[in-house]
Coordinates of C-alpha atoms in Angstrom, one line a residue:
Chain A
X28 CA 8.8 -20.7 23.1
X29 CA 11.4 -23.2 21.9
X30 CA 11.9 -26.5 23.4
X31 CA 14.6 -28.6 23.0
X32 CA 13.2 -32.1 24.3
X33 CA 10.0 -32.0 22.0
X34 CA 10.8 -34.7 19.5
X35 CA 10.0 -34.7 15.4
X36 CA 6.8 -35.7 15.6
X37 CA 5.7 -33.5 18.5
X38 CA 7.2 -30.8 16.6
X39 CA 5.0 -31.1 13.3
X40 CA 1.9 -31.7 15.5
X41 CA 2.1 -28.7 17.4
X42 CA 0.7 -25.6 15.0
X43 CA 3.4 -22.8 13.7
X44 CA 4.2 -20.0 16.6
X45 CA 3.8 -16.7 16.1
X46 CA 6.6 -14.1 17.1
X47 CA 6.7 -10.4 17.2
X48 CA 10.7 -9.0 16.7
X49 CA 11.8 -5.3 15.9
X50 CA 14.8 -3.7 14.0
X51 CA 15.4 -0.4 15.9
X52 CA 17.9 1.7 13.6
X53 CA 18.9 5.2 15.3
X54 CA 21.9 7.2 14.8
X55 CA 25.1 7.0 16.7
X56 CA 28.2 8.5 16.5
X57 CA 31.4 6.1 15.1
X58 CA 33.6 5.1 17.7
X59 CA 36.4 6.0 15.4
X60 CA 35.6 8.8 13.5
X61 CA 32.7 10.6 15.6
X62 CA 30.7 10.7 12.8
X63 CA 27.2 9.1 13.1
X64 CA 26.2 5.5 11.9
X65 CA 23.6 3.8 11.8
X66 CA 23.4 1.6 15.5
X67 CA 21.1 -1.1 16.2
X68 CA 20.6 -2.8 19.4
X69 CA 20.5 -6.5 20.0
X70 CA 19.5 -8.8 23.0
X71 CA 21.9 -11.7 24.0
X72 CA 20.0 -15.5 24.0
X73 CA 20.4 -17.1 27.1
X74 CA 18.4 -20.2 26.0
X75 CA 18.9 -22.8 23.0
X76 CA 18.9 -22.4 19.9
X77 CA 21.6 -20.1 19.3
X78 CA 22.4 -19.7 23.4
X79 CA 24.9 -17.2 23.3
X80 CA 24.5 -15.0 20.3
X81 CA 22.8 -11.5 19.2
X82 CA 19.0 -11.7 18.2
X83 CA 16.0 -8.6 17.3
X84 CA 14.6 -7.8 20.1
X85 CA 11.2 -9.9 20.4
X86 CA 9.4 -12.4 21.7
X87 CA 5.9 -14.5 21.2
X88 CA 2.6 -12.8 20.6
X89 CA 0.2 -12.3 23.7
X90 CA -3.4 -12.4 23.6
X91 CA -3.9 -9.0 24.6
X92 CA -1.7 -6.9 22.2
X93 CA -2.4 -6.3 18.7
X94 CA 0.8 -7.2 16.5
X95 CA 1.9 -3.1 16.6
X96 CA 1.4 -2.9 20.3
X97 CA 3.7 -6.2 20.5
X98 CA 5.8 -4.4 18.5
X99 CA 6.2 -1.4 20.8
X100 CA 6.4 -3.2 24.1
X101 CA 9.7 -5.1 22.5
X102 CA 10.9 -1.7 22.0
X103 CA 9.8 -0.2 25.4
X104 CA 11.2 -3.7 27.5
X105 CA 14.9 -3.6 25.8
X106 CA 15.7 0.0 25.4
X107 CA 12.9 2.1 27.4
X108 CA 12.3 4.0 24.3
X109 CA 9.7 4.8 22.2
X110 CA 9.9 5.1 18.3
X111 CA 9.2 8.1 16.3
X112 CA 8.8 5.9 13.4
X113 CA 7.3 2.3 13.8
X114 CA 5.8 0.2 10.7
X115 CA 5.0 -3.3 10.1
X116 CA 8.7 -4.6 7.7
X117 CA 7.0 -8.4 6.7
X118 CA 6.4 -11.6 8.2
X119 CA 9.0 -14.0 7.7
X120 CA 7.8 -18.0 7.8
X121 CA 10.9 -20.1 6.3
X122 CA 10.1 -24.1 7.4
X123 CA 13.6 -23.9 8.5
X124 CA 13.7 -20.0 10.6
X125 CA 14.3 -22.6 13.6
X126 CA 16.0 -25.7 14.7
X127 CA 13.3 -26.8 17.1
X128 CA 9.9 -25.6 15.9
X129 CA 8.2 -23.7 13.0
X130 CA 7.8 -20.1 13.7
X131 CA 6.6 -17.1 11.8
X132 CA 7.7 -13.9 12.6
X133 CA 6.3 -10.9 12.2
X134 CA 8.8 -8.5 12.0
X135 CA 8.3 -4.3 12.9
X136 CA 11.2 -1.7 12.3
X137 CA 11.6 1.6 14.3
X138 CA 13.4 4.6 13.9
X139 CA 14.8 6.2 17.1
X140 CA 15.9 10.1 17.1
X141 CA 19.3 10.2 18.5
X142 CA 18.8 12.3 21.7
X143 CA 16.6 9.4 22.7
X144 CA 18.7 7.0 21.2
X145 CA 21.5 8.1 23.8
X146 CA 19.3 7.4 26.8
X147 CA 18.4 4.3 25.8
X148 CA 19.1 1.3 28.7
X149 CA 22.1 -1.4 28.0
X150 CA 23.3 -4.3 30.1
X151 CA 25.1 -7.3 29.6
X152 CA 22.4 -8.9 27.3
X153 CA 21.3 -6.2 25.8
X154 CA 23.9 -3.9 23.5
X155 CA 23.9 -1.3 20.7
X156 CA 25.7 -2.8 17.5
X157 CA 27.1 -0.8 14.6
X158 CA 24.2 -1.8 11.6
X159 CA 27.2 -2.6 9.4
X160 CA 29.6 -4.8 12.0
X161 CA 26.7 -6.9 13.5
X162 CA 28.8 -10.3 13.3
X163 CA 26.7 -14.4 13.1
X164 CA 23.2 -13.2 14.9
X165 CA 20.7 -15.9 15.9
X166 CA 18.0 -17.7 13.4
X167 CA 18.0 -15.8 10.0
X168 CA 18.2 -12.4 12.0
X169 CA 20.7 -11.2 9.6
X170 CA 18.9 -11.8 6.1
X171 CA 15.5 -9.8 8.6
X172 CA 18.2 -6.5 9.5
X173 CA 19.9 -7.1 5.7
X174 CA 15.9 -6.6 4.1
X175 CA 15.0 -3.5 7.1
X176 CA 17.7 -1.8 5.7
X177 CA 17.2 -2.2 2.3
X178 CA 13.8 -0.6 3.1
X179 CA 15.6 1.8 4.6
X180 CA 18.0 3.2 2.2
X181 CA 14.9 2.7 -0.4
X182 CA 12.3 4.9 1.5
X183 CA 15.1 7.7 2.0
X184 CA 15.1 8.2 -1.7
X185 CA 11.5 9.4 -1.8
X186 CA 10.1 9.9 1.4
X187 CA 10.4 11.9 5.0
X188 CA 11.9 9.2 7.0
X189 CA 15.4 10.7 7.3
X190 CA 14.0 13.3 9.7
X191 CA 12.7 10.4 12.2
X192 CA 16.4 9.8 12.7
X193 CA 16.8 13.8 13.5
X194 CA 15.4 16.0 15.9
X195 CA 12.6 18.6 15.6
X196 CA 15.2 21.3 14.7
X197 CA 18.4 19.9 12.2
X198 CA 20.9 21.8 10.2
X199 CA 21.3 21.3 6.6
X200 CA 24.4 19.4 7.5
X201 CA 22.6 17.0 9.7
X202 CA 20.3 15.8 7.3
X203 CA 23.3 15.2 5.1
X204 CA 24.5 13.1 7.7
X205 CA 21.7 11.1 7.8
X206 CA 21.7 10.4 4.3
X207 CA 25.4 9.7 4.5
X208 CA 25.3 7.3 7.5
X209 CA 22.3 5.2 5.8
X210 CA 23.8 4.8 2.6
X211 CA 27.3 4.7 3.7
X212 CA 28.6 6.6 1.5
X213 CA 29.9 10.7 1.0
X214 CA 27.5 13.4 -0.3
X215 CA 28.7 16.8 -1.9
X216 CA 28.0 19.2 0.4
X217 CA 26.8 22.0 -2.0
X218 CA 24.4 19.8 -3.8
X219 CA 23.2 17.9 -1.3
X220 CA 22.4 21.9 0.4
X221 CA 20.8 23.0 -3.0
X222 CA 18.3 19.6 -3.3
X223 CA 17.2 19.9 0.6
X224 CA 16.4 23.6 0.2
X225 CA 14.5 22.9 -3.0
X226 CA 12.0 20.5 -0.7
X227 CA 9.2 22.5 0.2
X228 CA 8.7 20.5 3.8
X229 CA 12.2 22.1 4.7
X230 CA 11.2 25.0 6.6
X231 CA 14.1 27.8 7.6
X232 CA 13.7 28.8 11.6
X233 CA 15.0 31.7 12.4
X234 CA 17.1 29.8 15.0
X235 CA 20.6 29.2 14.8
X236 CA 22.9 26.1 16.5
X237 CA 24.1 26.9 20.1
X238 CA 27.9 26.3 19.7
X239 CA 31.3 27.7 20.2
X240 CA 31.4 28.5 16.3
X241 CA 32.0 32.2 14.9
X242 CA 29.4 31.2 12.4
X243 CA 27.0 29.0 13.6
X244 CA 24.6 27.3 11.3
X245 CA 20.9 27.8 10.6
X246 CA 18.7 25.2 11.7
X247 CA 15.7 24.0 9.8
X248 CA 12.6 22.2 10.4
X249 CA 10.5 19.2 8.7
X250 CA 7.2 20.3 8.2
X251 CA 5.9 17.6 5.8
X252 CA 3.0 14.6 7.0
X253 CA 4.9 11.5 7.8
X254 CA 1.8 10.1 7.1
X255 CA 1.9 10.9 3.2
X256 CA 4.7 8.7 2.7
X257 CA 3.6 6.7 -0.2
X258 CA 3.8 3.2 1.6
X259 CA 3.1 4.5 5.1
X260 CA -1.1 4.7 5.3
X261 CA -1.7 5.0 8.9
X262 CA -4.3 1.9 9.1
X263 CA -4.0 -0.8 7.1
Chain B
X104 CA -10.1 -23.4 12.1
X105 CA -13.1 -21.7 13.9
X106 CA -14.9 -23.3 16.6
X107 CA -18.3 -21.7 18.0
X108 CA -17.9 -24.6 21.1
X109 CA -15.0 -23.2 22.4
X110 CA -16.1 -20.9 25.6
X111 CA -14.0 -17.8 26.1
X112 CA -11.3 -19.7 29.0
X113 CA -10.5 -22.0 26.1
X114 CA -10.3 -19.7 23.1
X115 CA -7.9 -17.2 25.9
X116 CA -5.8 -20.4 26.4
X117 CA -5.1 -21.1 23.0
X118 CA -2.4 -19.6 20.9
X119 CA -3.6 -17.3 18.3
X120 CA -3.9 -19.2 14.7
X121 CA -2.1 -18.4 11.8
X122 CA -3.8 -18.2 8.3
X123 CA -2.9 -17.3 5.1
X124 CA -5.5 -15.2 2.9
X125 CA -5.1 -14.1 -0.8
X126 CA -6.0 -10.7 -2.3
X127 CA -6.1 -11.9 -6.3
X128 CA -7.1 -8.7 -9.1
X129 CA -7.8 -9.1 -12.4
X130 CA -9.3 -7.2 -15.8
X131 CA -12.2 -8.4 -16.7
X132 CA -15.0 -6.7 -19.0
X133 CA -17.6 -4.6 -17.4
X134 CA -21.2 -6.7 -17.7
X135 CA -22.2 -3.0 -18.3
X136 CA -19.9 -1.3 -20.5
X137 CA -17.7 -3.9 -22.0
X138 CA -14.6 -2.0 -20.7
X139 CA -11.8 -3.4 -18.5
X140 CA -12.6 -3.3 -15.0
X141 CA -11.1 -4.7 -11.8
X142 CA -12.0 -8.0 -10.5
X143 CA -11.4 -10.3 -7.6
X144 CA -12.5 -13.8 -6.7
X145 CA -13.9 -14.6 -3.4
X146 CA -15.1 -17.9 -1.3
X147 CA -18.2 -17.7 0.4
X148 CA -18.1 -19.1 3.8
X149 CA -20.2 -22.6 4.2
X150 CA -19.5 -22.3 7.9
X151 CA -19.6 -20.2 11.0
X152 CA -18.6 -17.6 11.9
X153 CA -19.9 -15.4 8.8
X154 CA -21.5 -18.3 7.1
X155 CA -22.8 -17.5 4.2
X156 CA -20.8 -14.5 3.2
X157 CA -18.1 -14.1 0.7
X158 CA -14.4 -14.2 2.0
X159 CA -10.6 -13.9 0.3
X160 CA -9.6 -16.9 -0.8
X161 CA -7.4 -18.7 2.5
X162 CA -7.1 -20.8 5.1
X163 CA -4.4 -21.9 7.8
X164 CA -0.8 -22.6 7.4
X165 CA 0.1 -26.0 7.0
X166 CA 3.9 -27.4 8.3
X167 CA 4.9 -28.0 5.0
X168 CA 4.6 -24.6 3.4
X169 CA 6.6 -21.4 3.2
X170 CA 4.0 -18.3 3.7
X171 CA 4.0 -17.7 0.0
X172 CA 3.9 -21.4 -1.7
X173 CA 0.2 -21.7 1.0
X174 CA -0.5 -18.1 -0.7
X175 CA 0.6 -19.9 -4.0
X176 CA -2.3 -22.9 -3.4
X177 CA -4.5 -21.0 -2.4
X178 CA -4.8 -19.1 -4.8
X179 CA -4.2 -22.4 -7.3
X180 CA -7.3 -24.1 -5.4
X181 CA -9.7 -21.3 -5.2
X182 CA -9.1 -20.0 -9.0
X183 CA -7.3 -23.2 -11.1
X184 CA -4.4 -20.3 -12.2
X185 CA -1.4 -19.2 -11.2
X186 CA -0.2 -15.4 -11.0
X187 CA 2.1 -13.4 -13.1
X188 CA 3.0 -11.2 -9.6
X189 CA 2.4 -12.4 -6.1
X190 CA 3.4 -10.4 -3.2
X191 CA 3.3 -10.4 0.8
X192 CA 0.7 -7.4 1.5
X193 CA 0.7 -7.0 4.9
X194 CA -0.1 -9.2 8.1
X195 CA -3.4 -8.3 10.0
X196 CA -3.4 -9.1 14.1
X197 CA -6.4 -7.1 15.2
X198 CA -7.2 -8.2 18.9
X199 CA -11.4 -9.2 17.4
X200 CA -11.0 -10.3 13.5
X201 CA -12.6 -12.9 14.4
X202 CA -15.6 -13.5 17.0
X203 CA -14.8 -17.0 17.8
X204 CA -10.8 -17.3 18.3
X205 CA -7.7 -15.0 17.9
X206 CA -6.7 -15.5 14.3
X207 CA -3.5 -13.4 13.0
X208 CA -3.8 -13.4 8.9
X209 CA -0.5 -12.9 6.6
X210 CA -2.2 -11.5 3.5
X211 CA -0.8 -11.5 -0.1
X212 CA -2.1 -10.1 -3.3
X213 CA -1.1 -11.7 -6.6
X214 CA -2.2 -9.8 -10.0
X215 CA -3.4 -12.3 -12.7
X216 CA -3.6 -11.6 -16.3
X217 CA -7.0 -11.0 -18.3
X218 CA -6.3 -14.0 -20.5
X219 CA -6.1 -16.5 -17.4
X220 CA -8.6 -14.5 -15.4
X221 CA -10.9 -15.5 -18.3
X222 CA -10.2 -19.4 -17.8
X223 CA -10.6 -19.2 -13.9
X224 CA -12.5 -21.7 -12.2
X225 CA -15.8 -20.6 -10.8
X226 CA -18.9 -22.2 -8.5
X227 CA -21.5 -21.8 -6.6
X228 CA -18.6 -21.2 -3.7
X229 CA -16.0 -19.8 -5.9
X230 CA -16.9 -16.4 -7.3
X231 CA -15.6 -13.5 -9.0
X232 CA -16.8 -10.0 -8.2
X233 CA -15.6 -6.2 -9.1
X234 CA -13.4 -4.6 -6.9
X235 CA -15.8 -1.7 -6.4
X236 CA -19.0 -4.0 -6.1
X237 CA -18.6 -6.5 -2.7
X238 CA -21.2 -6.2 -0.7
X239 CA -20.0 -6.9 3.2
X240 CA -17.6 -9.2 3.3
X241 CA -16.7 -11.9 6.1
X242 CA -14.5 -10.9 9.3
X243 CA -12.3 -7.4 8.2
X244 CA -11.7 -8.3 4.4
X245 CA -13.2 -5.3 3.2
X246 CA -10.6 -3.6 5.5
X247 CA -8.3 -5.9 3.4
X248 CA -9.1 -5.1 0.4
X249 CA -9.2 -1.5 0.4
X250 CA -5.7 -1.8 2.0
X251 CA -4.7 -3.6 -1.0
X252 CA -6.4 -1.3 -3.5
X253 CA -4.6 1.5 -1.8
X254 CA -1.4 -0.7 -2.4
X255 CA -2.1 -1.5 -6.3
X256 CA -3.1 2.5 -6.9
X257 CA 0.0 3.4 -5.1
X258 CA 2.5 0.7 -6.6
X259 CA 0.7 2.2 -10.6
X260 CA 2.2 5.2 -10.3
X261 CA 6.1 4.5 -9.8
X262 CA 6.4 0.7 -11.4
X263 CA 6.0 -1.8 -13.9
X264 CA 2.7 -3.3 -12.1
X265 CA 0.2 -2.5 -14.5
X266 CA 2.0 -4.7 -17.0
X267 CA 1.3 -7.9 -14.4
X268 CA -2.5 -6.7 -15.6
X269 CA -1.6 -7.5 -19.2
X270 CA -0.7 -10.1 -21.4
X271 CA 3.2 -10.0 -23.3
X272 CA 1.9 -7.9 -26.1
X273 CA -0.7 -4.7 -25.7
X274 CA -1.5 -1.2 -27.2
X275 CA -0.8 1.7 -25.8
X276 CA -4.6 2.1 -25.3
X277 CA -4.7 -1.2 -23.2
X278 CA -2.4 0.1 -21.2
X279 CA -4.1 3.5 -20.6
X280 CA -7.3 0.8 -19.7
X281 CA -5.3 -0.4 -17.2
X282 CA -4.9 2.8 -15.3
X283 CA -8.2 3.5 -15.7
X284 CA -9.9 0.6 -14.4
X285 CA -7.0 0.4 -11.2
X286 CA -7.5 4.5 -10.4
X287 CA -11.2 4.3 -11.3
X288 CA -11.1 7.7 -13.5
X289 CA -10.7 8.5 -17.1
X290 CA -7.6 10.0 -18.6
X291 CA -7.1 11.8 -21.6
X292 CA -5.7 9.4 -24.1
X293 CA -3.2 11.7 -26.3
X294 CA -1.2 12.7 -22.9
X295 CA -1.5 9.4 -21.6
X296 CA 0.4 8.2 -25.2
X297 CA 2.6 10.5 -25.0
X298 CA 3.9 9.7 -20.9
X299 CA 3.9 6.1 -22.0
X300 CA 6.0 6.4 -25.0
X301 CA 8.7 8.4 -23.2
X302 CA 9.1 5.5 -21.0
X303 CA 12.3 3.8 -22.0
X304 CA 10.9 0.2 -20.7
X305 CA 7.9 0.2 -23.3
X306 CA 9.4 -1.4 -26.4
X307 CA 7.7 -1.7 -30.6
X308 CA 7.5 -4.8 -31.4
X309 CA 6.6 -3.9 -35.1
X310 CA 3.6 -6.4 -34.9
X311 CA -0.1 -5.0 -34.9
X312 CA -3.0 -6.0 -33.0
X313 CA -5.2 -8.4 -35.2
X314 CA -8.8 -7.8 -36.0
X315 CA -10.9 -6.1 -38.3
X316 CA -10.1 -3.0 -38.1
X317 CA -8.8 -0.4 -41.0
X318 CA -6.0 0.6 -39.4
X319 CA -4.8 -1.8 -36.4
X320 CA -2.8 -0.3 -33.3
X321 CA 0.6 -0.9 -32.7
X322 CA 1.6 -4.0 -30.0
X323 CA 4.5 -2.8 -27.5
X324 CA 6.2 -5.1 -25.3
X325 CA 7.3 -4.2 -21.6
X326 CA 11.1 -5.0 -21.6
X327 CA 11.8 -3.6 -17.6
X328 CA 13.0 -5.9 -14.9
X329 CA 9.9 -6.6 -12.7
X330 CA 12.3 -7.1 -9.7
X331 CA 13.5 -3.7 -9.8
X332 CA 10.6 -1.9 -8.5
X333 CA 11.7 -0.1 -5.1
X334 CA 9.6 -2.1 -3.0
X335 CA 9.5 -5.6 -4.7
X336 CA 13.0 -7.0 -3.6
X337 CA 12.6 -10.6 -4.9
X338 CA 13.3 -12.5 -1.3
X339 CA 13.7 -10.5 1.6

């Protein structure tokens, strides 16, 4: 997709590309503390521009996919997963995105539960990163993951996607720890317990946490439509 | 952009082509009623495919432009103005938008006040129609419209957007107009008053509306930060 030897001229003939990359957020716990974070995972360029450092996951757009099924094959290629949460973030189209040629990107982010999240493949070019120690990525990849979380911390304030980062069954605690790990920053417990059992989509089960605890914890369950989210209509 | 000569080898060969289309609302008075209604100006296509029919306001991406200053001309060639809020809707890759050639559109909508809207440029190629009123529309722009509709509705009811729909100064009563004409419903004008005027962002100016009326309204002045609304970060 990008050449090297194409000169200026060639360059501005040729019409803008068009590529497909994805932010893939999923919860991981710290190496330091055990606690999760939020983890992202990268692919390694092994071409120019930027040979050598971290990029989204992505690549050009065939002519058979759709721009969301593009979006899900990135996903499926570098981390055999598939997303409980995937949504069109924006398409970014800077003149100068690229040293060698124009490109627009159109840019999806996912949400990965954890169990899943622990599966998912790694090699030598492609690596989980910590969302908040991601180092000089490729292009303007870190102004794309900078804005996909931004949209992140701002859907958790009035929306259900904190439980695409759980499982089906969470403990009150968990959730907390979601909302802890995206904003990076400490809840109080005992308020944080009150608001989430005010929220009628928080459904008690009857279940509690296997675990070597004397008093183990109930687990709950999210019974709210994703699809209500107010900026997540299912077909645009 | 479209050719009807190309045979399907050819068209699969090419990449797909990037345009830029252009969602633009305004008020403008009901021919029926006189009250504020929702408008938006459309092209009609002089050549295939879809000739004849009415389109959003577009065309391809040039090298020179970012995404939003070819949304920016567009919308400056097609209607003579420029908006008070332009915004990247959402980027439409559908495998058959288009019957002659794989076209992926990056759509914005931009919000123009009534006062402009009034001086906008039309022709027998340049035309404005109400939102509720278009007829079938070339490739899948009533699809697009509706999406951004659903958008405007949506973005009402937790930010300063309806104020992009007025001028600097407005009753509270042009302001109720506004949410009637963008939710298409009638709402009762003493609670609507009384919802606006406990929002701390709506300001007395002290002036009154001139005219002839016995006893003019009141004129209130919008004092928020446009650039706070949760999902209209200023450059992602």
């Amino acid at each position: 997709m990008y050449t090297t030897s194409a000169n200026v001229a060639e360059r501005q003939a040729a019409p803008p590309s068009l590529a497909i990359s994805t932010v893939i957020f999923a919860l991981r716990p710290s190496e330091a503390s055990g606690r999760p974070t939020l983890w992202l995972p990268l692919v390694r360029r092994i071409r120019e521009p930027f040979k050598g450092l971290w990029a989204l996951p992505g690549g050009p757009l065939t002519h058979s996919e759709s721009l969301q099924d593009a979006a899900s094959r990135n996903l499926r290629e570098t981390t055999g997963l598939a997303p409980s949460y995937l949504e069109q973030l924006y398409a970014f189209g800077g003149l100068h995105r690229s040293p060698t040629q124009r490109v627009v990107s159109i840019v999806y982010w996912a949400l990965v539960q954890p169990t899943e999240a622990a599966l998912a493949d790694e090699s030598e070019n492609v690596r989980w990163f910590r969302a908040d120690k991601l180092g000089e990525l490729a292009f303007d990849h870190n102004a794309i993951v900078d804005y996909a979380l931004w949209r992140l911390r701002n859907k958790l304030a009035y929306g259900s996607i904190a439980y695409h980062l759980l499982g089906e069954y969470f403990t009150l605690a968990q959730v907390r720890e979601v909302y802890e790990a995206v904003l990076d920053t400490r809840l109080d417990p005992a308020n944080f317990r009150r608001q989430i059992k005010a929220t009628p989509e928080i459904e008690e089960t009857g279940e509690y946490l296997q675990g070597g605890k004397h008093r183990p914890p109930r687990l709950y369950r999210f019974t709210g439509r994703p699809g209500l989210d107010p900026d997540n209509r299912s077909t645009p």
